[in-house]
Amino acid sequence: MPRFLIPLVVFIALVAVLAVGLTRDPRLVPSPLVDKAAPAFILPTVADPGREIGIEDLKGQVALLNVWASWCIACREEHPFLMELAQEQLLPIYGLDYKDLRPDAQRWLAQFGNPYLQSAFDEQGRVGIDWGVYGVPETFLLDADGFIRYKHIGPLNREIWERDILPLVRRLKEENA
Amino acid sequence: MTRTVRGLVLAALLWPLMVLAAVDPYPFTSEVDEVRFRSLIAELRCLVCQNQNLADSNAELAQDLRQQVYEMILRGEADQTIVSYMVDRYGDFVLYRPPVKGTTALLWAGPFMLMLLGLIALIRTVRRHALEQQPTTATSNRGTHREEPEESQTP
């Protein structure tokens, strides 16, 4: 190889490395929980402090668990899509209301609509820690056995749903049928 | 007037210190536990502000995780248990010193590979220079009176 080509090759290699590295979002940390059994929890619901919801309630069908909070700005952006998704009735959507105040959360659902079958009320964020939540909103796809099959960090939208999650939902439902 | 201003400036400068003094919500009975706590929260990374450890970050999650580490230490859990508790939930990313394995091989070996490449380049350059110098030294050793062209070129 001619000598003058060496810097060029090094440069191209560097550009290639940076092109891959810099376009990845460092805030998206892959969850070690994917393909593992979902962490167990029992929490009161947002709607009713006297009623409890737990991981057992989510089992038996392919379901979505969406981590949200009334203080979360990005959740507001995501919310209309969740409403659409709830109307399609493809799968049940459960909520995990993370480090919120109950009146705020109830008001939020009353104001923007409630896409959730039930929302668990995680006031202290303990269940959030068990689920490795670090950036609300986050969405977990669970299979019928209660295994986490996919985790999305950040607000969902139609494009992300159809590209990353819907094919997996269809496959899981077929496996289940 | 200037006195009041001076007083205000002083108060403004001291304010952060007062806040710092107020932040010690983790009372330990044993000094060993306190040292363990300090070193654990320095080793664990905050996932929200990723270039800070749990000790430095004021993100809510970091506060919660500090609390978690604190409670686990009080319960008498081993360092290993606490670290794997975090890794189980947040992955290796939570460690400032990730373990050596397939996915982190480049991370660990990369700097040494770069250093090796640099060393090879350095040795090659030095050797080449030595080779280029050799004829010159050979002629000057012979003690010729002829002016060396290379010497005349150097400023």
XYZ file of C-alpha atoms in Angstrom:
332
model
C 0.000 0.000 0.000
C 1.387 3.414 -0.940
C 2.458 5.426 2.083
C 0.268 8.439 1.360
C -2.843 6.239 1.617
C -2.259 5.389 5.279
C -3.604 8.662 6.758
C -6.584 8.417 4.423
C -7.397 4.883 5.571
C -7.014 5.908 9.215
C -9.259 8.896 8.605
C -11.956 6.813 6.916
C -11.848 4.269 9.740
C -12.232 7.064 12.290
C -15.171 8.569 10.397
C -16.835 5.140 10.227
C -16.421 4.598 13.986
C -17.747 8.056 14.798
C -20.596 7.743 12.300
C -21.854 4.695 14.139
C -20.973 5.842 17.631
C -22.261 9.393 17.519
C -25.620 8.564 16.000
C -26.497 6.217 18.852
C -28.351 7.726 21.761
C -26.289 7.178 24.911
C -29.382 7.650 27.053
C -30.863 4.413 25.739
C -29.402 1.891 28.118
C -30.379 -1.673 27.186
C -32.338 -3.253 29.997
C -31.033 -6.488 31.500
C -34.667 -7.380 32.274
C -35.648 -8.111 28.683
C -36.529 -11.806 28.264
C -36.654 -12.240 32.028
C -39.658 -12.679 34.283
C -41.183 -9.317 35.142
C -40.386 -8.222 38.706
C -43.277 -8.963 41.023
C -45.198 -6.123 42.614
C -48.410 -5.384 44.442
C -49.540 -1.766 44.537
C -52.753 0.151 45.124
C -54.364 1.534 42.008
C -54.416 5.190 41.082
C -58.206 5.193 40.994
C -58.802 3.498 44.333
C -56.335 3.307 47.262
C -58.297 0.346 48.610
C -57.814 -1.771 45.495
C -54.612 -3.587 44.671
C -53.050 -4.598 41.414
C -50.116 -6.931 40.972
C -48.043 -8.721 38.383
C -50.472 -11.671 38.491
C -53.194 -9.430 37.058
C -51.069 -8.762 33.994
C -50.375 -12.414 33.249
C -52.426 -14.578 30.934
C -52.233 -12.370 27.885
C -49.821 -10.197 25.939
C -49.958 -6.833 27.682
C -48.323 -3.445 27.821
C -47.098 -1.751 30.980
C -46.567 1.963 30.494
C -44.659 3.924 33.120
C -46.045 7.434 33.391
C -46.473 10.356 35.765
C -48.482 13.534 35.818
C -45.265 15.582 36.175
C -43.753 13.989 33.085
C -43.774 16.295 30.076
C -42.905 13.612 27.532
C -45.861 11.537 28.782
C -48.156 14.255 27.577
C -46.615 13.982 24.141
C -47.109 10.219 24.190
C -50.600 10.244 25.620
C -52.710 10.744 22.464
C -51.050 7.719 20.891
C -51.805 5.580 23.948
C -55.444 6.678 23.683
C -55.531 5.544 20.052
C -53.876 2.275 20.970
C -56.387 1.666 23.756
C -59.233 2.159 21.305
C -57.792 -0.390 18.916
C -58.140 -2.971 21.730
C -55.285 -5.035 20.405
C -53.909 -5.632 23.880
C -54.573 -4.371 27.409
C -52.522 -1.378 28.533
C -51.639 -1.115 32.194
C -50.070 1.927 33.780
C -47.417 2.331 36.427
C -47.783 5.792 37.874
C -44.257 6.586 38.992
C -43.506 8.892 41.963
C -46.679 10.850 41.614
C -49.349 12.390 43.808
C -52.692 10.628 43.642
C -54.853 13.736 43.127
C -52.510 14.966 40.367
C -52.570 11.579 38.674
C -56.362 11.316 38.877
C -56.761 14.816 37.515
C -54.354 14.034 34.693
C -56.359 10.975 33.646
C -59.638 12.892 33.897
C -58.273 15.723 31.803
C -56.452 13.842 29.035
C -58.333 10.533 29.061
C -57.470 7.182 30.564
C -55.956 4.614 28.199
C -55.147 2.223 31.050
C -57.162 -0.758 32.204
C -55.638 -0.019 35.600
C -52.765 2.101 36.804
C -50.619 0.946 39.691
C -49.678 3.755 42.039
C -45.945 3.654 42.798
C -45.669 6.587 45.133
C -42.130 5.882 46.393
C -40.787 4.659 43.083
C -39.730 1.336 44.620
C -41.393 -0.770 41.961
C -39.839 1.593 39.426
C -36.389 0.691 40.743
C -37.216 -3.026 40.549
C -38.201 -2.544 36.934
C -35.046 -0.539 36.183
C -37.020 2.588 35.359
C -34.817 5.634 34.909
C -36.532 7.826 32.334
C -40.300 8.177 32.271
C -42.106 7.380 30.009
C -41.023 3.801 29.544
C -43.049 0.972 28.067
C -42.677 -2.751 28.700
C -44.176 -5.454 26.511
C -45.090 -8.550 28.513
C -45.960 -11.960 27.164
C -48.711 -14.151 28.566
C -46.321 -15.794 31.032
C -45.362 -12.435 32.489
C -41.950 -12.237 30.815
C -40.666 -8.865 29.635
C -40.181 -9.123 25.892
C -39.379 -5.558 24.963
C -38.640 -2.273 26.629
C -39.034 1.106 25.023
C -37.527 4.164 26.681
C -39.053 7.544 25.910
C -42.413 8.486 24.411
C -44.091 6.003 22.093
C -45.616 7.033 18.813
C -47.240 5.292 15.871
C -44.000 4.977 13.922
C -42.041 3.396 16.784
C -44.985 1.169 17.632
C -45.348 -0.203 14.118
C -41.649 -0.607 13.559
C -40.397 -1.986 16.894
C -43.286 -3.370 18.878
C -46.284 -4.370 16.777
C -44.487 -7.201 14.898
C -43.421 -8.641 18.255
C -46.966 -8.321 19.624
C -48.324 -10.239 16.621
C -45.723 -12.963 17.006
C -46.358 -13.344 20.737
C -50.096 -13.507 20.163
C -49.635 -16.220 17.563
C -47.423 -18.214 19.898
C -50.084 -17.850 22.507
C -52.985 -18.876 20.289
C -24.032 50.742 52.344
C -20.855 48.986 51.179
C -20.987 47.063 54.413
C -24.408 45.675 53.621
C -23.261 44.766 50.123
C -20.187 43.068 51.535
C -22.317 41.193 54.009
C -24.654 40.064 51.271
C -21.789 38.909 49.066
C -20.309 36.963 51.959
C -23.665 35.388 52.719
C -24.076 34.459 49.058
C -20.623 32.861 49.031
C -21.208 30.910 52.220
C -24.683 29.776 51.292
C -23.541 26.696 49.294
C -21.422 25.588 52.265
C -24.423 25.783 54.544
C -26.401 23.679 52.087
C -23.571 21.137 51.914
C -23.463 20.920 55.668
C -27.170 20.236 55.704
C -26.897 17.302 53.289
C -25.982 14.281 55.349
C -29.139 12.267 55.595
C -27.276 8.979 55.959
C -26.253 8.520 59.578
C -24.195 5.394 60.170
C -23.348 3.825 63.494
C -20.285 2.071 62.104
C -17.455 3.834 60.327
C -16.797 0.796 58.145
C -20.353 0.971 56.831
C -19.996 4.645 56.099
C -16.807 4.029 54.104
C -18.565 1.219 52.230
C -21.482 3.525 51.499
C -19.200 6.289 50.200
C -17.245 3.943 47.961
C -20.375 2.207 46.619
C -22.125 5.415 45.635
C -18.898 6.604 44.029
C -18.686 3.396 41.971
C -22.279 3.353 40.800
C -23.358 5.528 37.938
C -26.485 7.639 37.782
C -28.578 6.693 34.763
C -30.233 10.059 34.402
C -27.139 12.249 34.325
C -24.795 9.681 32.962
C -21.490 11.338 33.632
C -22.082 11.514 37.349
C -21.992 8.828 39.967
C -24.685 8.343 42.576
C -22.707 10.398 45.060
C -22.508 13.490 42.837
C -25.891 13.422 41.179
C -28.901 15.216 42.523
C -31.314 13.580 40.131
C -34.304 12.058 41.885
C -33.392 8.588 40.759
C -29.885 9.023 42.172
C -31.375 10.066 45.506
C -33.624 7.012 45.493
C -30.750 4.703 44.627
C -28.544 6.247 47.319
C -31.346 5.574 49.757
C -31.558 2.010 48.477
C -27.808 1.468 48.956
C -28.057 2.989 52.427
C -30.901 0.718 53.468
C -29.217 -2.368 52.080
C -26.052 -1.573 54.041
C -28.104 -1.103 57.221
C -29.728 -4.478 56.554
C -26.233 -5.943 56.502
C -26.084 -6.844 52.810
C -22.653 -7.468 51.279
C -21.153 -5.043 48.740
C -21.418 -7.786 46.134
C -25.147 -8.167 46.784
C -25.747 -4.437 46.493
C -23.788 -4.152 43.252
C -25.580 -7.115 41.687
C -28.914 -5.662 42.830
C -28.127 -2.598 40.710
C -26.729 -4.560 37.775
C -29.808 -6.827 37.722
C -32.002 -3.782 37.229
C -29.925 -1.345 35.225
C -27.287 -3.528 33.569
C -23.514 -3.183 33.487
C -23.987 0.439 32.525
C -24.550 1.274 36.163
C -20.947 0.312 36.945
C -18.153 2.783 36.403
C -15.838 -0.215 36.127
C -17.711 -2.648 33.896
C -16.694 -6.326 33.972
C -14.449 -7.716 31.258
C -16.591 -9.728 28.851
C -17.463 -10.024 25.169
C -19.375 -6.770 24.855
C -16.829 -4.747 26.815
C -13.685 -6.298 25.305
C -13.068 -3.321 23.019
C -13.605 -0.922 25.891
C -10.941 -2.598 27.979
C -8.483 -3.560 25.226
C -8.978 -0.459 23.026
C -6.600 1.919 24.827
C -3.855 -0.703 24.927
C -4.348 -1.475 21.251
C -4.067 2.229 20.438
C -0.952 2.483 22.577
C 0.540 -0.523 20.793
C -0.206 1.060 17.403
C 1.412 4.284 18.575
C 4.486 2.403 19.785
C 4.810 0.556 16.481
C 4.532 3.841 14.579
C 7.105 5.430 16.880
C 9.594 2.571 16.510
C 9.201 2.570 12.736
C 9.760 6.317 12.527
C 12.810 6.201 14.775
C 14.287 3.294 12.805
C 13.725 5.059 9.492
C 15.395 8.209 10.762
C 18.299 6.162 12.036
C 18.691 4.537 8.602
C 18.590 7.904 6.869
C 21.171 9.298 9.255
C 23.601 6.416 8.856
C 25.303 7.401 5.548
C 25.881 10.894 6.946
C 27.552 9.657 10.110
C 29.591 7.179 8.082
C 31.031 9.920 5.880
C 31.683 12.290 8.763
C 33.471 9.457 10.573
C 35.786 9.137 7.654
C 36.695 12.715 8.322
C 36.203 14.128 4.833
C 36.577 17.882 4.526
C 33.834 18.101 1.996
C 30.804 20.011 3.270
C 27.850 17.764 4.085
C 24.867 18.784 1.992
C 22.425 17.843 4.774
C 24.268 19.924 7.342
C 24.272 22.967 5.159
C 20.538 22.633 4.746
C 19.774 22.647 8.441
C 19.226 26.123 9.767
